[in-house]
PDB file of C-alpha atoms and ligand atoms in Angstrom:
ATOM      1  CA  MET A   1      58.988 104.001 -21.363  1.00 95.00           C
ATOM      2  CA  ILE A   2      57.947 101.097 -23.619  1.00 98.00           C
ATOM      3  CA  LYS A   3      59.924  97.865 -23.370  1.00 98.00           C
ATOM      4  CA  ILE A   4      59.415  94.632 -25.341  1.00 98.00           C
ATOM      5  CA  GLU A   5      60.969  91.408 -24.054  1.00 98.00           C
ATOM      6  CA  ALA A   6      60.899  87.780 -25.161  1.00 98.00           C
ATOM      7  CA  ALA A   7      58.440  85.743 -23.097  1.00 98.00           C
ATOM      8  CA  ILE A   8      60.104  82.417 -22.370  1.00 97.00           C
ATOM      9  CA  THR A   9      59.298  81.347 -18.819  1.00 97.00           C
ATOM     10  CA  THR A  10      56.152  79.822 -17.335  1.00 97.00           C
ATOM     11  CA  GLN A  11      55.806  83.017 -15.285  1.00 98.00           C
ATOM     12  CA  ASN A  12      55.867  85.064 -18.508  1.00 98.00           C
ATOM     13  CA  TYR A  13      53.156  82.822 -19.968  1.00 98.00           C
ATOM     14  CA  GLN A  14      51.061  83.121 -16.790  1.00 98.00           C
ATOM     15  CA  GLN A  15      51.258  86.898 -17.108  1.00 98.00           C
ATOM     16  CA  ILE A  16      50.146  86.672 -20.766  1.00 98.00           C
ATOM     17  CA  GLU A  17      47.270  84.359 -19.810  1.00 98.00           C
ATOM     18  CA  ILE A  18      46.069  87.025 -17.322  1.00 98.00           C
ATOM     19  CA  LEU A  19      46.469  89.867 -19.856  1.00 98.00           C
ATOM     20  CA  ALA A  20      44.599  87.845 -22.506  1.00 98.00           C
ATOM     21  CA  ASP A  21      41.770  87.094 -20.078  1.00 98.00           C
ATOM     22  CA  THR A  22      41.317  90.808 -19.319  1.00 98.00           C
ATOM     23  CA  ILE A  23      41.769  92.126 -22.869  1.00 98.00           C
ATOM     24  CA  TRP A  24      39.840  89.441 -24.736  1.00 98.00           C
ATOM     25  CA  ARG A  25      36.825  89.453 -22.384  1.00 98.00           C
ATOM     26  CA  GLU A  26      36.498  93.220 -22.537  1.00 97.00           C
ATOM     27  CA  HIS A  27      37.206  93.554 -26.241  1.00 97.00           C
ATOM     28  CA  TYR A  28      35.717  90.448 -27.873  1.00 96.00           C
ATOM     29  CA  ILE A  29      32.608  89.520 -25.854  1.00 97.00           C
ATOM     30  CA  PRO A  30      30.684  92.396 -27.508  1.00 96.00           C
ATOM     31  CA  ILE A  31      31.946  91.171 -30.904  1.00 96.00           C
ATOM     32  CA  VAL A  32      31.629  87.360 -30.766  1.00 96.00           C
ATOM     33  CA  GLY A  33      29.919  86.596 -27.436  1.00 96.00           C
ATOM     34  CA  LYS A  34      31.008  85.002 -24.143  1.00 97.00           C
ATOM     35  CA  PRO A  35      30.761  81.278 -25.086  1.00 97.00           C
ATOM     36  CA  GLN A  36      33.212  81.750 -27.983  1.00 97.00           C
ATOM     37  CA  ILE A  37      35.625  83.770 -25.824  1.00 97.00           C
ATOM     38  CA  ASP A  38      35.547  81.209 -22.989  1.00 97.00           C
ATOM     39  CA  TYR A  39      36.367  78.560 -25.602  1.00 97.00           C
ATOM     40  CA  MET A  40      39.081  80.616 -27.360  1.00 97.00           C
ATOM     41  CA  LEU A  41      40.848  81.700 -24.160  1.00 98.00           C
ATOM     42  CA  ASP A  42      41.164  78.083 -23.081  1.00 97.00           C
ATOM     43  CA  LYS A  43      42.125  76.841 -26.553  1.00 97.00           C
ATOM     44  CA  PHE A  44      44.612  79.593 -27.479  1.00 97.00           C
ATOM     45  CA  GLN A  45      45.741  81.628 -24.448  1.00 98.00           C
ATOM     46  CA  SER A  46      46.041  79.256 -21.490  1.00 98.00           C
ATOM     47  CA  VAL A  47      49.621  78.612 -20.313  1.00 98.00           C
ATOM     48  CA  LYS A  48      49.316  75.082 -21.720  1.00 98.00           C
ATOM     49  CA  ALA A  49      48.143  76.369 -25.119  1.00 98.00           C
ATOM     50  CA  ILE A  50      50.922  78.979 -25.252  1.00 98.00           C
ATOM     51  CA  GLU A  51      53.571  76.361 -24.405  1.00 98.00           C
ATOM     52  CA  LYS A  52      52.265  74.164 -27.228  1.00 98.00           C
ATOM     53  CA  GLN A  53      52.358  77.092 -29.684  1.00 98.00           C
ATOM     54  CA  VAL A  54      55.956  77.872 -28.675  1.00 98.00           C
ATOM     55  CA  GLU A  55      56.854  74.212 -29.348  1.00 98.00           C
ATOM     56  CA  ASP A  56      55.256  74.691 -32.785  1.00 98.00           C
ATOM     57  CA  GLY A  57      57.421  77.733 -33.613  1.00 98.00           C
ATOM     58  CA  TYR A  58      55.482  80.713 -32.262  1.00 98.00           C
ATOM     59  CA  GLU A  59      57.451  83.362 -30.378  1.00 98.00           C
ATOM     60  CA  TYR A  60      55.821  85.414 -27.623  1.00 98.00           C
ATOM     61  CA  PHE A  61      56.914  88.847 -26.369  1.00 98.00           C
ATOM     62  CA  SER A  62      55.674  90.834 -23.387  1.00 98.00           C
ATOM     63  CA  ILE A  63      55.142  94.585 -23.636  1.00 98.00           C
ATOM     64  CA  TYR A  64      55.876  96.766 -20.587  1.00 98.00           C
ATOM     65  CA  TYR A  65      54.997 100.414 -20.050  1.00 98.00           C
ATOM     66  CA  ASP A  66      57.049 101.937 -17.236  1.00 96.00           C
ATOM     67  CA  GLU A  67      57.778  98.372 -16.036  1.00 96.00           C
ATOM     68  CA  THR A  68      54.046  97.446 -15.924  1.00 98.00           C
ATOM     69  CA  PRO A  69      52.996  94.533 -18.196  1.00 98.00           C
ATOM     70  CA  VAL A  70      50.424  96.067 -20.561  1.00 98.00           C
ATOM     71  CA  GLY A  71      50.303  93.779 -23.577  1.00 98.00           C
ATOM     72  CA  TYR A  72      51.866  91.065 -25.658  1.00 98.00           C
ATOM     73  CA  ILE A  73      52.756  89.977 -29.192  1.00 98.00           C
ATOM     74  CA  SER A  74      53.057  86.590 -30.854  1.00 98.00           C
ATOM     75  CA  ILE A  75      54.724  85.949 -34.207  1.00 98.00           C
ATOM     76  CA  LYS A  76      55.549  82.976 -36.379  1.00 98.00           C
ATOM     77  CA  GLU A  77      57.852  82.645 -39.342  1.00 98.00           C
ATOM     78  CA  GLU A  78      56.174  81.351 -42.494  1.00 97.00           C
ATOM     79  CA  LYS A  79      57.473  81.062 -46.048  1.00 94.00           C
ATOM     80  CA  ASP A  80      58.439  84.635 -47.136  1.00 94.00           C
ATOM     81  CA  THR A  81      56.065  86.012 -44.479  1.00 98.00           C
ATOM     82  CA  LEU A  82      56.027  86.861 -40.793  1.00 98.00           C
ATOM     83  CA  PHE A  83      52.628  85.954 -39.316  1.00 98.00           C
ATOM     84  CA  LEU A  84      51.616  88.384 -36.592  1.00 98.00           C
ATOM     85  CA  SER A  85      49.375  86.029 -34.647  1.00 98.00           C
ATOM     86  CA  LYS A  86      48.656  88.282 -31.638  1.00 98.00           C
ATOM     87  CA  ILE A  87      49.044  91.944 -30.718  1.00 98.00           C
ATOM     88  CA  TYR A  88      47.142  93.131 -27.659  1.00 98.00           C
ATOM     89  CA  VAL A  89      47.373  96.187 -25.430  1.00 98.00           C
ATOM     90  CA  LEU A  90      45.301  96.792 -22.269  1.00 98.00           C
ATOM     91  CA  SER A  91      42.483  99.257 -23.021  1.00 97.00           C
ATOM     92  CA  ASN A  92      43.659 102.023 -20.655  1.00 97.00           C
ATOM     93  CA  TYR A  93      47.112 101.990 -22.288  1.00 98.00           C
ATOM     94  CA  ARG A  94      45.904 102.291 -25.899  1.00 97.00           C
ATOM     95  CA  GLY A  95      46.587 105.391 -27.951  1.00 95.00           C
ATOM     96  CA  LYS A  96      50.048 105.886 -26.392  1.00 96.00           C
ATOM     97  CA  LYS A  97      51.975 104.543 -29.413  1.00 96.00           C
ATOM     98  CA  ILE A  98      52.496 101.177 -27.748  1.00 98.00           C
ATOM     99  CA  GLY A  99      50.940  99.345 -30.718  1.00 97.00           C
ATOM    100  CA  LYS A 100      53.076 101.382 -33.112  1.00 98.00           C
ATOM    101  CA  THR A 101      56.254 100.583 -31.176  1.00 98.00           C
ATOM    102  CA  ALA A 102      55.255  96.902 -31.078  1.00 98.00           C
ATOM    103  CA  MET A 103      54.685  96.966 -34.839  1.00 98.00           C
ATOM    104  CA  GLN A 104      58.128  98.503 -35.430  1.00 98.00           C
ATOM    105  CA  PHE A 105      59.552  95.679 -33.316  1.00 98.00           C
ATOM    106  CA  VAL A 106      57.673  93.112 -35.455  1.00 98.00           C
ATOM    107  CA  GLU A 107      58.927  94.772 -38.644  1.00 98.00           C
ATOM    108  CA  GLN A 108      62.474  94.567 -37.352  1.00 98.00           C
ATOM    109  CA  LYS A 109      61.954  90.847 -36.671  1.00 98.00           C
ATOM    110  CA  ALA A 110      60.704  90.368 -40.261  1.00 98.00           C
ATOM    111  CA  LYS A 111      63.869  92.073 -41.544  1.00 97.00           C
ATOM    112  CA  THR A 112      66.086  89.959 -39.277  1.00 97.00           C
ATOM    113  CA  TYR A 113      64.387  86.805 -40.599  1.00 97.00           C
ATOM    114  CA  ASN A 114      64.703  88.129 -44.162  1.00 96.00           C
ATOM    115  CA  LEU A 115      60.943  88.016 -44.752  1.00 97.00           C
ATOM    116  CA  LYS A 116      59.245  90.257 -47.298  1.00 96.00           C
ATOM    117  CA  ARG A 117      55.902  90.828 -45.646  1.00 98.00           C
ATOM    118  CA  ILE A 118      53.897  90.706 -42.451  1.00 98.00           C
ATOM    119  CA  ARG A 119      50.410  89.238 -42.396  1.00 98.00           C
ATOM    120  CA  LEU A 120      47.700  89.209 -39.746  1.00 98.00           C
ATOM    121  CA  THR A 121      44.043  88.324 -39.386  1.00 98.00           C
ATOM    122  CA  VAL A 122      41.482  90.523 -37.681  1.00 98.00           C
ATOM    123  CA  ASN A 123      37.777  90.000 -36.939  1.00 97.00           C
ATOM    124  CA  ILE A 124      35.656  91.771 -39.566  1.00 97.00           C
ATOM    125  CA  ASN A 125      33.801  93.647 -36.785  1.00 96.00           C
ATOM    126  CA  ASN A 126      36.974  94.703 -34.913  1.00 97.00           C
ATOM    127  CA  ILE A 127      36.654  98.142 -36.495  1.00 97.00           C
ATOM    128  CA  ASN A 128      39.060 100.147 -34.287  1.00 95.00           C
ATOM    129  CA  SER A 129      41.874  97.640 -34.713  1.00 97.00           C
ATOM    130  CA  ILE A 130      41.316  97.538 -38.490  1.00 98.00           C
ATOM    131  CA  LYS A 131      41.653 101.354 -38.521  1.00 97.00           C
ATOM    132  CA  ALA A 132      44.828 101.145 -36.430  1.00 97.00           C
ATOM    133  CA  TYR A 133      46.313  98.516 -38.778  1.00 98.00           C
ATOM    134  CA  GLU A 134      45.491 100.680 -41.796  1.00 98.00           C
ATOM    135  CA  LYS A 135      47.272 103.622 -40.123  1.00 97.00           C
ATOM    136  CA  LEU A 136      50.212 101.304 -39.515  1.00 97.00           C
ATOM    137  CA  GLY A 137      50.446 100.488 -43.229  1.00 97.00           C
ATOM    138  CA  PHE A 138      48.457  97.242 -43.585  1.00 98.00           C
ATOM    139  CA  LYS A 139      46.131  96.560 -46.524  1.00 98.00           C
ATOM    140  CA  ASN A 140      43.015  94.392 -46.380  1.00 98.00           C
ATOM    141  CA  ILE A 141      43.413  91.567 -48.909  1.00 98.00           C
ATOM    142  CA  GLY A 142      40.100  89.790 -48.281  1.00 98.00           C
ATOM    143  CA  ALA A 143      37.975  87.635 -46.012  1.00 98.00           C
ATOM    144  CA  LEU A 144      39.241  84.523 -44.264  1.00 97.00           C
ATOM    145  CA  ILE A 145      36.842  82.257 -42.375  1.00 96.00           C
ATOM    146  CA  ALA A 146      38.378  79.667 -40.053  1.00 95.00           C
ATOM    147  CA  ASP A 147      36.569  76.818 -38.319  1.00 97.00           C
ATOM    148  CA  ILE A 148      38.042  76.637 -34.809  1.00 96.00           C
ATOM    149  CA  GLY A 149      35.971  73.677 -33.615  1.00 96.00           C
ATOM    150  CA  SER A 150      33.010  73.193 -31.263  1.00 96.00           C
ATOM    151  CA  GLY A 151      30.752  75.028 -33.718  1.00 96.00           C
ATOM    152  CA  PHE A 152      32.734  78.292 -33.594  1.00 97.00           C
ATOM    153  CA  VAL A 153      34.201  80.157 -36.559  1.00 95.00           C
ATOM    154  CA  MET A 154      36.561  83.104 -36.854  1.00 94.00           C
ATOM    155  CA  ASP A 155      35.200  85.574 -39.341  1.00 97.00           C
ATOM    156  CA  ASP A 156      38.294  87.572 -40.266  1.00 98.00           C
ATOM    157  CA  TYR A 157      39.941  89.802 -42.795  1.00 98.00           C
ATOM    158  CA  GLU A 158      43.503  89.052 -43.779  1.00 98.00           C
ATOM    159  CA  MET A 159      45.768  92.108 -43.896  1.00 98.00           C
ATOM    160  CA  ILE A 160      49.323  92.415 -45.137  1.00 98.00           C
ATOM    161  CA  LYS A 161      52.158  94.911 -45.025  1.00 98.00           C
ATOM    162  CA  LEU A 162      55.216  94.775 -47.230  1.00 98.00           C
ATOM    163  CA  VAL A 163      58.490  95.183 -45.372  1.00 96.00           C
ATOM    164  CA  LYS A 164      60.873  97.736 -46.816  1.00 87.00           C
ATOM    165  CA  SER A 165      64.420  96.415 -47.071  1.00 76.00           C
TER     166      SER A 165
HETATM  167  C1  LIG B 201      45.231  97.396 -32.072  1.00 57.57           C
HETATM  168  C2  LIG B 201      46.118  97.836 -30.913  1.00 57.57           C
HETATM  169  C3  LIG B 201      47.155  96.746 -30.654  1.00 57.57           C
HETATM  170  C4  LIG B 201      46.809  99.166 -31.271  1.00 57.57           C
HETATM  171  O1  LIG B 201      47.622  99.533 -30.183  1.00 57.57           O
HETATM  172  P1  LIG B 201      47.661 101.079 -29.628  1.00 57.57           P
HETATM  173  O2  LIG B 201      48.728 101.120 -28.606  1.00 57.57           O
HETATM  174  O3  LIG B 201      46.301 101.481 -29.235  1.00 57.57           O
HETATM  175  O4  LIG B 201      48.101 101.830 -30.961  1.00 57.57           O
HETATM  176  P2  LIG B 201      48.946 103.184 -31.135  1.00 57.57           P
HETATM  177  O5  LIG B 201      48.581 104.147 -30.060  1.00 57.57           O
HETATM  178  O6  LIG B 201      50.380 102.838 -31.280  1.00 57.57           O
HETATM  179  O7  LIG B 201      48.386 103.682 -32.535  1.00 57.57           O
HETATM  180  C5  LIG B 201      48.896 103.196 -33.751  1.00 57.57           C
HETATM  181  C6  LIG B 201      48.319 103.975 -34.908  1.00 57.57           C
HETATM  182  O8  LIG B 201      46.951 103.588 -35.096  1.00 57.57           O
HETATM  183  C7  LIG B 201      46.097 104.716 -34.944  1.00 57.57           C
HETATM  184  N1  LIG B 201      44.903 104.262 -34.248  1.00 57.57           N
HETATM  185  C8  LIG B 201      44.842 103.543 -33.094  1.00 57.57           C
HETATM  186  N2  LIG B 201      43.549 103.302 -32.777  1.00 57.57           N
HETATM  187  C9  LIG B 201      42.815 103.886 -33.766  1.00 57.57           C
HETATM  188  C10 LIG B 201      41.412 103.987 -34.013  1.00 57.57           C
HETATM  189  N3  LIG B 201      40.526 103.454 -33.174  1.00 57.57           N
HETATM  190  N4  LIG B 201      41.003 104.659 -35.115  1.00 57.57           N
HETATM  191  C11 LIG B 201      41.885 105.195 -35.968  1.00 57.57           C
HETATM  192  N5  LIG B 201      43.234 105.137 -35.799  1.00 57.57           N
HETATM  193  C12 LIG B 201      43.676 104.488 -34.698  1.00 57.57           C
HETATM  194  C13 LIG B 201      46.887 105.710 -34.129  1.00 57.57           C
HETATM  195  O9  LIG B 201      46.447 107.022 -34.350  1.00 57.57           O
HETATM  196  C14 LIG B 201      48.287 105.471 -34.637  1.00 57.57           C
HETATM  197  O10 LIG B 201      48.480 106.098 -35.903  1.00 57.57           O
HETATM  198  P3  LIG B 201      49.521 107.304 -36.091  1.00 57.57           P
HETATM  199  O11 LIG B 201      50.849 106.772 -35.642  1.00 57.57           O
HETATM  200  O12 LIG B 201      49.440 107.608 -37.535  1.00 57.57           O
HETATM  201  O13 LIG B 201      49.011 108.360 -35.193  1.00 57.57           O
HETATM  202  C15 LIG B 201      45.275  98.063 -29.628  1.00 57.57           C
HETATM  203  O14 LIG B 201      44.356  99.108 -29.862  1.00 57.57           O
HETATM  204  C16 LIG B 201      44.530  96.859 -29.092  1.00 57.57           C
HETATM  205  O15 LIG B 201      45.098  96.045 -28.350  1.00 57.57           O
HETATM  206  N6  LIG B 201      43.249  96.743 -29.439  1.00 57.57           N
HETATM  207  C17 LIG B 201      42.358  95.765 -28.884  1.00 57.57           C
HETATM  208  C18 LIG B 201      42.763  94.357 -29.117  1.00 57.57           C
HETATM  209  C19 LIG B 201      42.819  93.982 -30.562  1.00 57.57           C
HETATM  210  O16 LIG B 201      41.832  94.055 -31.252  1.00 57.57           O
HETATM  211  N7  LIG B 201      43.993  93.571 -31.008  1.00 57.57           N
HETATM  212  C20 LIG B 201      44.196  93.168 -32.360  1.00 57.57           C
HETATM  213  C21 LIG B 201      43.693  91.810 -32.600  1.00 57.57           C
HETATM  214  S1  LIG B 201      43.753  91.323 -34.312  1.00 57.57           S
END
């Protein structure tokens, strides 16, 4: 059974930090290399970084499969848009409709916040995730390159999905 719960405690954030470390190292080192992932994990997915993002309006949610923590989501409300900042599932739990269930949850949040669309960014070489997003109804609207400091850049596509009212 898939369960999605708000992550609000330090323990929740510690669990997300561990999930991010596992998922990001496995998934992104082949795409962007270890130095960038070491930098990004510390900058974006340490407990301290997550707490700062929450202060800045990001909401985090933990995903459980049969009570085991298997992934997480982060969203932020923007003007007219819900920004899906993070959606990650452990590799051995993929393909079980966990991402789809998480996306339905995010869509419901967009409706609750009265927002017309969901947007996300995805690395241009993250081919499997791009395919999954397309299956889930997202459209690629173009490239987005972000300087994240220390000589690293995020080379992404921006994708959007309109939310049916
Ligand atoms: C992207 C991700 C969150 C999807 O979660 P998931 O639990 O594997 O997805 P689901 O099993 O719910 O599949 C959702 C849909 O995408 C499709 N899909 C998933 N992976 C796919 C792939 N590699 N190729 C084509 N379609 C794919 C599924 O068939 C399903 O479509 P359907 O409902 O029409 O059958 C997950 O694969 C993941 O964490 N990937 C690695 C980390 C990552 O890149 N995250 C995104 C960062 S921007």
